[in-house]
Amino acid sequence: MWKQPWGYAEGWVICAGLLTTGFGLQLITGPVQAGLFQYPVNVAGGLMFLLVLCIGFVVSRKITVVQWFFGLTASITSLSALLSVVLVMGFVGPGIERITVSWPFILLFLYFLFVLGFVTLKRIVSFRWRDVPFMLNHVGLFITLLAAILGNGDLRRLRMTVPLENPEWRASDEKNEMIELPLAIELRSFTIDEYPPKLMLIDNTTGKALPEKQPENILVEEIPLAGNLQGWKVEVTRSLPMAACVMGQDTINFVEFHSEGATTALYVKARNELTGRQKEGWVSCGSYIFPYISLQLDDAVSMVMPEREPRRFASDVMVYTKDKQTKEARIEVNKPLSIAGWKIYQLSYDETKGKWSRMSVFELVRDPWLPIVYTGILMMIAGAIGYIFRFYHRDVDLVGEAALAHDGRDSSMVFFLLAGGGRDHLCPLAV
């Protein structure tokens, strides 16, 4: 080992050494603190990395050892080691977010980035037009990876709880520390669209839905409705989507109630097909004001309505920025609002009050390096398209040459051309 030219053995040893060093640093110092590498430290670090890369490339002409990092062996071993660490730590570790701040990942990532940079610079120096797709792919990948790791310290992910009609400009980070932001959010209204109510049976003893392994339910989309649950013939004769519970000494009744805190109520008739037992009454999922109401069918089972599931929830907001911008918008799940470099996502609401929630929870994300990452991705896409056109025209040229050879009845040349060669790659026996 360690005799020129280096091979795979030396490549694996280098990766193993970096991995061992990384685990040692992880045990001694803990994970890398991304917050320490915020602007301008990350920019200075990135410029230093590029400077070292360029110096290494220049001196490689005189130092044979450095030239090994331009080769296929270094590329394969560095990439394989990095992917192996990500896969292993992803399966047994705490998740990808923690992996990216671990020392083993950082060291192997930087090593792979050095190798990628050397390979890219080598191809740029010996530029040929046919290498444009290659350079777009590699330069794009280099930019994407470098910007992603440098921008990790500037990434802000905050949570803001906004009460109704009360502007809020403070948000909390992952440590629950309050941070004042250069923007404020005012919640104008909050709405939820719910799925239709459901009916199901539960065990009176355990409270579990029946059957236990695969609970059955009836979706009440229209009235009247008939169905079957576990041998009970069920008929829904009345539905009140906005109702209030009126409880007497021995009776429970529901009336229409178009106000805050209203619940959903269904009047149900049930008949056991085996015993003939009949039962009827109101069933309701309840709300933060009115109680949950079930209908006991017999000693063993009761009919219930689980809480209605939200199909869509959204917040109508007005956003104010420090530079006196204002923007009115509706924020929904997977439909964020972009303003002043921030993306505002609908995250949650007051689940105890459901559709009557008077607050909304937003996630605010700021990643100033994202445009650079997107630039790298677009370059890789352009490179992939370039490869497609290049191979397409190459195949067309080969087919054309094969057709000419066939017209001249040169069957050996046809074989070699269609096998992927060209006139410059023909075996002497084929001429």
Short mmCIF file of C-alpha atoms in Angstrom, two decimals:
data_model
loop_
_atom_site.label_atom_id
_atom_site.label_comp_id
_atom_site.label_asym_id
_atom_site.label_seq_id
_atom_site.Cartn_x
_atom_site.Cartn_y
_atom_site.Cartn_z
CA MET A 1 0.00 0.00 0.00
CA TRP A 2 0.84 3.69 -0.38
CA LYS A 3 2.97 2.98 -3.43
CA GLN A 4 2.25 4.87 -6.62
CA PRO A 5 -0.08 4.53 -8.32
CA TRP A 6 -2.63 4.41 -5.52
CA GLY A 7 -5.67 2.19 -5.89
CA TYR A 8 -8.88 1.27 -4.11
CA ALA A 9 -7.10 0.06 -0.98
CA GLU A 10 -5.65 3.50 -0.29
CA GLY A 11 -9.01 5.09 -1.09
CA TRP A 12 -10.85 2.95 1.45
CA VAL A 13 -8.18 3.57 4.08
CA ILE A 14 -8.52 7.35 3.63
CA CYS A 15 -12.31 7.09 4.04
CA ALA A 16 -11.93 4.84 7.09
CA GLY A 17 -9.49 7.32 8.64
CA LEU A 18 -11.90 10.23 8.13
CA LEU A 19 -14.76 8.14 9.52
CA THR A 20 -12.78 7.19 12.62
CA THR A 21 -11.70 10.80 13.16
CA GLY A 22 -15.31 11.91 12.79
CA PHE A 23 -16.60 9.48 15.42
CA GLY A 24 -13.79 10.56 17.76
CA LEU A 25 -14.71 14.23 17.39
CA GLN A 26 -18.39 13.33 17.85
CA LEU A 27 -17.63 11.66 21.19
CA ILE A 28 -15.35 14.47 22.40
CA THR A 29 -17.10 17.64 21.20
CA GLY A 30 -20.61 16.44 20.32
CA PRO A 31 -22.38 17.34 17.06
CA VAL A 32 -21.38 20.32 14.95
CA GLN A 33 -23.16 23.47 16.06
CA ALA A 34 -24.71 24.79 12.86
CA GLY A 35 -25.45 28.11 14.55
CA LEU A 36 -21.71 28.83 14.79
CA PHE A 37 -21.44 28.90 11.00
CA GLN A 38 -23.88 31.66 10.21
CA TYR A 39 -23.20 34.62 7.93
CA PRO A 40 -20.48 35.86 7.51
CA VAL A 41 -18.54 32.88 8.96
CA ASN A 42 -20.02 30.45 6.43
CA VAL A 43 -19.20 32.75 3.50
CA ALA A 44 -15.60 33.09 4.69
CA GLY A 45 -15.39 29.32 5.14
CA GLY A 46 -16.74 28.72 1.64
CA LEU A 47 -14.21 31.11 0.09
CA MET A 48 -11.41 29.43 2.05
CA PHE A 49 -12.57 26.02 0.80
CA LEU A 50 -12.54 27.22 -2.83
CA LEU A 51 -9.10 28.80 -2.33
CA VAL A 52 -7.61 25.56 -0.96
CA LEU A 53 -9.26 23.65 -3.80
CA CYS A 54 -7.70 25.93 -6.43
CA ILE A 55 -4.27 25.84 -4.76
CA GLY A 56 -4.44 22.05 -4.63
CA PHE A 57 -5.31 21.91 -8.28
CA VAL A 58 -2.39 24.17 -9.23
CA VAL A 59 0.21 22.25 -7.22
CA SER A 60 -1.14 18.88 -8.45
CA ARG A 61 0.95 19.25 -11.60
CA LYS A 62 4.09 18.94 -9.49
CA ILE A 63 2.83 16.58 -6.75
CA THR A 64 1.91 13.12 -8.01
CA VAL A 65 -0.01 12.17 -4.87
CA VAL A 66 -2.54 14.99 -5.39
CA GLN A 67 -3.22 13.79 -8.93
CA TRP A 68 -4.79 10.63 -7.50
CA PHE A 69 -7.75 12.67 -6.27
CA PHE A 70 -8.62 13.47 -9.90
CA GLY A 71 -9.21 9.81 -10.72
CA LEU A 72 -12.12 7.43 -10.80
CA THR A 73 -10.86 5.49 -7.77
CA ALA A 74 -11.05 8.50 -5.47
CA SER A 75 -14.51 9.40 -6.80
CA ILE A 76 -15.95 5.92 -6.27
CA THR A 77 -14.51 5.41 -2.77
CA SER A 78 -15.45 8.87 -1.49
CA LEU A 79 -19.00 8.72 -2.81
CA SER A 80 -19.53 5.14 -1.61
CA ALA A 81 -18.29 5.97 1.89
CA LEU A 82 -20.52 9.05 2.13
CA LEU A 83 -23.63 7.18 0.96
CA SER A 84 -22.90 4.28 3.31
CA VAL A 85 -22.67 6.59 6.31
CA VAL A 86 -25.94 8.32 5.36
CA LEU A 87 -27.76 4.99 4.93
CA VAL A 88 -26.43 3.40 8.12
CA MET A 89 -26.98 6.49 10.30
CA GLY A 90 -30.38 7.04 8.66
CA PHE A 91 -31.57 3.58 9.71
CA VAL A 92 -30.09 3.50 13.23
CA GLY A 93 -29.72 7.22 14.01
CA PRO A 94 -32.10 10.05 14.94
CA GLY A 95 -32.89 11.24 11.42
CA ILE A 96 -31.43 13.15 8.51
CA GLU A 97 -31.44 16.50 10.30
CA ARG A 98 -29.10 15.16 12.97
CA ILE A 99 -26.93 13.35 10.43
CA THR A 100 -26.00 16.56 8.63
CA VAL A 101 -24.52 18.05 11.83
CA SER A 102 -22.51 14.92 12.76
CA TRP A 103 -18.73 14.93 12.41
CA PRO A 104 -18.48 11.66 10.39
CA PHE A 105 -20.87 13.04 7.79
CA ILE A 106 -19.20 16.47 7.65
CA LEU A 107 -15.68 15.08 7.12
CA LEU A 108 -16.72 12.57 4.45
CA PHE A 109 -18.91 15.22 2.80
CA LEU A 110 -16.01 17.70 2.57
CA TYR A 111 -13.71 14.97 1.25
CA PHE A 112 -16.20 14.05 -1.48
CA LEU A 113 -16.63 17.74 -2.29
CA PHE A 114 -12.84 18.12 -2.70
CA VAL A 115 -12.72 15.16 -5.08
CA LEU A 116 -15.72 16.48 -7.03
CA GLY A 117 -14.08 19.92 -7.24
CA PHE A 118 -10.79 18.49 -8.52
CA VAL A 119 -12.54 16.40 -11.20
CA THR A 120 -14.61 19.39 -12.32
CA LEU A 121 -11.63 21.77 -12.47
CA LYS A 122 -9.65 19.25 -14.51
CA ARG A 123 -12.40 19.05 -17.12
CA ILE A 124 -12.85 22.86 -17.18
CA VAL A 125 -9.13 23.44 -17.82
CA SER A 126 -9.15 21.00 -20.74
CA PHE A 127 -12.41 22.44 -22.11
CA ARG A 128 -14.05 20.88 -25.14
CA TRP A 129 -17.57 21.63 -26.35
CA ARG A 130 -18.55 17.98 -26.05
CA ASP A 131 -17.83 18.24 -22.31
CA VAL A 132 -20.47 20.94 -21.68
CA PRO A 133 -23.11 18.47 -20.32
CA PHE A 134 -20.48 16.91 -18.04
CA MET A 135 -19.42 20.30 -16.68
CA LEU A 136 -23.00 21.45 -16.17
CA ASN A 137 -23.75 18.29 -14.21
CA HIS A 138 -20.64 18.43 -12.05
CA VAL A 139 -20.55 22.19 -11.50
CA GLY A 140 -24.27 22.13 -10.68
CA LEU A 141 -23.79 19.29 -8.20
CA PHE A 142 -20.81 21.07 -6.63
CA ILE A 143 -22.77 24.33 -6.25
CA THR A 144 -25.80 22.54 -4.83
CA LEU A 145 -23.85 20.58 -2.23
CA LEU A 146 -21.61 23.48 -1.19
CA ALA A 147 -24.54 25.93 -0.87
CA ALA A 148 -26.60 23.36 1.05
CA ILE A 149 -23.89 22.76 3.65
CA LEU A 150 -22.89 26.43 3.97
CA GLY A 151 -26.50 27.57 4.21
CA ASN A 152 -27.32 25.16 7.03
CA GLY A 153 -26.29 27.74 9.62
CA ASP A 154 -28.46 30.49 8.10
CA LEU A 155 -31.57 28.31 7.84
CA ARG A 156 -34.24 29.59 10.23
CA ARG A 157 -37.26 27.48 11.12
CA LEU A 158 -39.58 29.16 13.62
CA ARG A 159 -43.07 28.64 15.01
CA MET A 160 -45.55 31.46 15.56
CA THR A 161 -48.89 31.23 17.35
CA VAL A 162 -51.21 34.02 16.20
CA PRO A 163 -54.49 34.81 18.03
CA LEU A 164 -57.47 36.10 16.09
CA GLU A 165 -57.31 39.81 15.17
CA ASN A 166 -54.18 40.40 17.23
CA PRO A 167 -50.94 40.99 15.20
CA GLU A 168 -47.97 38.91 16.33
CA TRP A 169 -44.29 39.53 15.48
CA ARG A 170 -42.65 37.08 17.86
CA ALA A 171 -41.85 33.44 17.12
CA SER A 172 -40.14 30.62 18.98
CA ASP A 173 -37.23 28.49 17.80
CA GLU A 174 -36.50 24.82 18.48
CA LYS A 175 -35.29 25.78 21.97
CA ASN A 176 -38.56 27.63 22.67
CA GLU A 177 -36.72 30.94 22.84
CA MET A 178 -38.76 33.93 21.69
CA ILE A 179 -37.38 35.88 18.73
CA GLU A 180 -38.65 39.19 17.35
CA LEU A 181 -39.08 39.11 13.58
CA PRO A 182 -38.98 41.83 10.92
CA LEU A 183 -42.58 40.96 10.05
CA ALA A 184 -45.91 40.60 11.82
CA ILE A 185 -48.92 38.38 11.07
CA GLU A 186 -52.51 39.35 11.79
CA LEU A 187 -55.08 36.54 11.69
CA ARG A 188 -58.30 37.79 10.12
CA SER A 189 -60.19 34.48 10.10
CA PHE A 190 -59.66 30.73 10.39
CA THR A 191 -61.77 28.12 8.62
CA ILE A 192 -61.94 24.33 8.53
CA ASP A 193 -63.71 22.12 6.00
CA GLU A 194 -64.52 18.78 7.62
CA TYR A 195 -65.18 15.34 6.24
CA PRO A 196 -68.75 14.02 6.68
CA PRO A 197 -69.50 12.51 10.11
CA LYS A 198 -68.97 8.81 10.76
CA LEU A 199 -70.78 6.26 12.90
CA MET A 200 -69.07 3.26 14.48
CA LEU A 201 -69.54 0.75 17.29
CA ILE A 202 -67.38 0.52 20.41
CA ASP A 203 -67.01 -2.11 23.11
CA ASN A 204 -68.66 -0.84 26.31
CA THR A 205 -65.99 -2.48 28.45
CA THR A 206 -62.79 -1.53 26.66
CA GLY A 207 -63.97 1.53 24.73
CA LYS A 208 -62.24 0.20 21.59
CA ALA A 209 -63.78 0.45 18.12
CA LEU A 210 -65.17 -2.77 16.64
CA PRO A 211 -63.88 -4.95 15.19
CA GLU A 212 -60.61 -4.20 17.00
CA LYS A 213 -58.15 -5.01 14.22
CA GLN A 214 -60.09 -3.31 11.43
CA PRO A 215 -62.85 -1.00 12.75
CA GLU A 216 -65.86 -0.50 10.49
CA ASN A 217 -67.77 2.74 10.07
CA ILE A 218 -70.61 4.32 8.13
CA LEU A 219 -69.90 7.60 6.38
CA VAL A 220 -72.99 9.82 6.63
CA GLU A 221 -72.88 11.91 3.46
CA GLU A 222 -76.62 12.33 2.89
CA ILE A 223 -79.91 11.88 4.74
CA PRO A 224 -81.78 9.53 4.97
CA LEU A 225 -79.12 6.82 5.10
CA ALA A 226 -79.23 3.09 5.79
CA GLY A 227 -76.30 0.79 6.51
CA ASN A 228 -75.07 -2.15 8.54
CA LEU A 229 -72.57 -2.33 11.39
CA GLN A 230 -71.65 -5.63 13.03
CA GLY A 231 -75.09 -7.15 12.61
CA TRP A 232 -76.97 -3.95 13.46
CA LYS A 233 -79.12 -2.39 10.76
CA VAL A 234 -78.58 1.36 11.06
CA GLU A 235 -80.83 4.11 9.74
CA VAL A 236 -80.00 7.83 10.01
CA THR A 237 -83.18 9.89 9.78
CA ARG A 238 -82.04 13.37 10.80
CA SER A 239 -78.85 15.40 10.69
CA LEU A 240 -77.98 18.68 12.40
CA PRO A 241 -74.52 19.91 11.33
CA MET A 242 -74.85 22.95 13.62
CA ALA A 243 -76.54 21.85 16.82
CA ALA A 244 -76.78 22.44 20.55
CA CYS A 245 -77.43 19.79 23.18
CA VAL A 246 -80.49 20.24 25.40
CA MET A 247 -80.43 17.81 28.31
CA GLY A 248 -83.51 17.11 30.39
CA GLN A 249 -83.81 15.00 33.50
CA ASP A 250 -84.29 11.80 31.51
CA THR A 251 -83.92 12.92 27.92
CA ILE A 252 -81.30 14.24 25.54
CA ASN A 253 -82.31 16.37 22.59
CA PHE A 254 -80.54 18.48 19.97
CA VAL A 255 -81.72 21.69 18.34
CA GLU A 256 -80.27 23.89 15.63
CA PHE A 257 -77.64 26.27 16.98
CA HIS A 258 -75.88 28.53 14.48
CA SER A 259 -73.30 29.95 16.81
CA GLU A 260 -69.78 29.33 18.13
CA GLY A 261 -69.32 25.96 19.77
CA ALA A 262 -72.04 24.20 17.76
CA THR A 263 -71.62 20.47 17.29
CA THR A 264 -72.84 17.84 14.81
CA ALA A 265 -75.71 15.55 15.81
CA LEU A 266 -77.40 12.59 14.08
CA TYR A 267 -80.66 10.89 14.99
CA VAL A 268 -80.14 7.16 14.59
CA LYS A 269 -82.36 4.08 14.61
CA ALA A 270 -80.69 0.70 15.06
CA ARG A 271 -82.07 -2.85 14.94
CA ASN A 272 -80.16 -6.04 15.73
CA GLU A 273 -80.81 -8.51 12.93
CA LEU A 274 -80.33 -11.55 15.21
CA THR A 275 -82.15 -10.57 18.40
CA GLY A 276 -84.57 -8.02 16.97
CA ARG A 277 -83.56 -5.51 19.66
CA GLN A 278 -84.24 -1.91 18.63
CA LYS A 279 -82.75 1.34 19.84
CA GLU A 280 -82.95 4.94 18.68
CA GLY A 281 -81.62 8.31 19.81
CA TRP A 282 -79.13 11.10 19.20
CA VAL A 283 -75.42 10.60 18.60
CA SER A 284 -72.94 13.51 18.65
CA CYS A 285 -69.19 14.03 18.54
CA GLY A 286 -69.50 17.00 20.90
CA SER A 287 -67.49 20.20 20.96
CA TYR A 288 -65.55 22.27 23.46
CA ILE A 289 -68.94 23.51 24.77
CA PHE A 290 -71.30 20.55 24.35
CA PRO A 291 -70.63 16.98 25.58
CA TYR A 292 -69.98 13.93 23.49
CA ILE A 293 -73.16 11.78 23.26
CA SER A 294 -73.26 8.06 22.47
CA LEU A 295 -76.17 5.66 22.02
CA GLN A 296 -75.96 2.44 24.04
CA LEU A 297 -77.42 -0.35 21.91
CA ASP A 298 -77.11 -3.16 24.49
CA ASP A 299 -74.88 -4.22 27.37
CA ALA A 300 -72.00 -5.00 25.02
CA VAL A 301 -71.81 -2.21 22.42
CA SER A 302 -72.62 1.46 21.90
CA MET A 303 -72.83 3.60 18.79
CA VAL A 304 -70.61 6.69 18.66
CA MET A 305 -69.58 9.48 16.32
CA PRO A 306 -65.79 10.11 16.38
CA GLU A 307 -64.52 13.65 16.03
CA ARG A 308 -64.93 14.90 12.49
CA GLU A 309 -61.64 14.94 10.60
CA PRO A 310 -60.45 18.16 8.95
CA ARG A 311 -60.33 17.95 5.17
CA ARG A 312 -58.79 21.40 4.75
CA PHE A 313 -57.95 24.26 7.06
CA ALA A 314 -56.81 27.74 6.13
CA SER A 315 -56.03 31.14 7.61
CA ASP A 316 -56.85 34.51 6.10
CA VAL A 317 -54.02 36.80 7.18
CA MET A 318 -52.54 40.23 6.74
CA VAL A 319 -48.74 40.34 6.88
CA TYR A 320 -46.81 43.51 7.72
CA THR A 321 -43.06 43.83 7.12
CA LYS A 322 -40.49 46.16 8.63
CA ASP A 323 -40.02 47.99 5.32
CA LYS A 324 -43.77 48.83 5.31
CA GLN A 325 -44.91 46.13 2.92
CA THR A 326 -48.36 44.65 3.49
CA LYS A 327 -49.82 41.54 1.95
CA GLU A 328 -53.22 39.96 2.38
CA ALA A 329 -53.38 36.25 1.65
CA ARG A 330 -54.91 32.90 2.49
CA ILE A 331 -52.45 30.35 3.87
CA GLU A 332 -53.31 26.66 3.59
CA VAL A 333 -51.46 23.42 4.18
CA ASN A 334 -48.97 22.97 1.30
CA LYS A 335 -49.84 26.47 0.04
CA PRO A 336 -47.40 28.76 1.88
CA LEU A 337 -47.05 32.52 1.59
CA SER A 338 -43.71 33.96 0.45
CA ILE A 339 -42.80 37.45 1.62
CA ALA A 340 -39.57 39.30 2.48
CA GLY A 341 -37.46 36.16 2.12
CA TRP A 342 -39.70 34.11 4.44
CA LYS A 343 -42.08 31.25 3.66
CA ILE A 344 -45.07 31.05 5.98
CA TYR A 345 -46.72 27.63 6.28
CA GLN A 346 -50.04 26.70 7.91
CA LEU A 347 -48.99 24.28 10.64
CA SER A 348 -51.77 23.80 13.17
CA TYR A 349 -54.57 25.39 15.20
CA ASP A 350 -56.29 25.04 18.58
CA GLU A 351 -57.36 21.40 18.26
CA THR A 352 -59.38 21.53 21.50
CA LYS A 353 -61.79 23.96 19.80
CA GLY A 354 -61.57 22.47 16.32
CA LYS A 355 -63.30 24.57 13.68
CA TRP A 356 -64.04 27.19 16.34
CA SER A 357 -60.33 27.79 16.92
CA ARG A 358 -59.50 31.43 17.57
CA MET A 359 -55.80 31.01 16.84
CA SER A 360 -53.56 29.63 14.15
CA VAL A 361 -50.07 28.17 14.31
CA PHE A 362 -47.63 28.98 11.50
CA GLU A 363 -44.17 27.74 10.61
CA LEU A 364 -41.84 30.41 9.23
CA VAL A 365 -38.85 29.27 7.18
CA ARG A 366 -36.03 31.44 5.85
CA ASP A 367 -33.24 29.98 3.72
CA PRO A 368 -31.22 32.71 1.95
CA TRP A 369 -29.06 30.10 0.22
CA LEU A 370 -32.00 28.41 -1.50
CA PRO A 371 -31.67 30.39 -4.80
CA ILE A 372 -28.07 29.18 -5.10
CA VAL A 373 -29.18 25.60 -4.49
CA TYR A 374 -31.87 25.97 -7.16
CA THR A 375 -29.26 27.36 -9.57
CA GLY A 376 -27.16 24.23 -9.11
CA ILE A 377 -30.18 21.99 -9.62
CA LEU A 378 -31.12 23.80 -12.83
CA MET A 379 -27.55 23.35 -14.10
CA MET A 380 -27.78 19.60 -13.43
CA ILE A 381 -31.09 19.44 -15.30
CA ALA A 382 -29.52 21.33 -18.22
CA GLY A 383 -26.60 18.91 -18.18
CA ALA A 384 -28.94 15.91 -18.25
CA ILE A 385 -30.80 17.39 -21.23
CA GLY A 386 -27.46 17.98 -22.94
CA TYR A 387 -26.52 14.33 -22.45
CA ILE A 388 -29.83 13.24 -23.99
CA PHE A 389 -29.28 15.35 -27.10
CA ARG A 390 -25.67 14.27 -27.32
CA PHE A 391 -26.46 10.55 -27.24
CA TYR A 392 -29.43 11.02 -29.55
CA HIS A 393 -27.33 12.69 -32.25
CA ARG A 394 -24.57 10.15 -31.71
CA ASP A 395 -27.01 7.28 -32.30
CA VAL A 396 -28.40 9.03 -35.40
CA ASP A 397 -24.89 9.44 -36.80
CA LEU A 398 -24.06 5.80 -36.12
CA VAL A 399 -27.24 4.58 -37.81
CA GLY A 400 -26.45 6.78 -40.83
CA GLU A 401 -22.94 5.40 -41.10
CA ALA A 402 -24.31 1.88 -40.74
CA ALA A 403 -26.76 2.52 -43.59
CA LEU A 404 -23.93 3.71 -45.84
CA ALA A 405 -21.88 0.66 -44.96
CA HIS A 406 -24.85 -1.59 -45.72
CA ASP A 407 -25.27 0.01 -49.16
CA GLY A 408 -21.65 -0.86 -49.81
CA ARG A 409 -22.31 -4.42 -48.58
CA ASP A 410 -19.65 -4.07 -45.85
CA SER A 411 -21.34 -6.26 -43.22
CA SER A 412 -18.39 -6.22 -40.82
CA MET A 413 -18.45 -2.39 -40.67
CA VAL A 414 -22.22 -2.43 -40.05
CA PHE A 415 -21.68 -4.72 -37.05
CA PHE A 416 -19.02 -2.57 -35.45
CA LEU A 417 -20.91 0.68 -36.05
CA LEU A 418 -24.13 -0.57 -34.47
CA ALA A 419 -22.15 -2.09 -31.60
CA GLY A 420 -21.43 1.49 -30.47
CA GLY A 421 -18.24 2.38 -32.24
CA GLY A 422 -17.61 4.82 -35.06
CA ARG A 423 -15.17 5.09 -37.89
CA ASP A 424 -12.56 6.32 -35.42
CA HIS A 425 -13.05 3.25 -33.22
CA LEU A 426 -13.18 0.50 -35.85
CA CYS A 427 -11.04 -2.57 -35.39
CA PRO A 428 -8.53 -2.99 -38.25
CA LEU A 429 -10.22 -6.28 -39.11
CA ALA A 430 -13.46 -4.42 -39.85
CA VAL A 431 -11.99 -2.18 -42.50
#
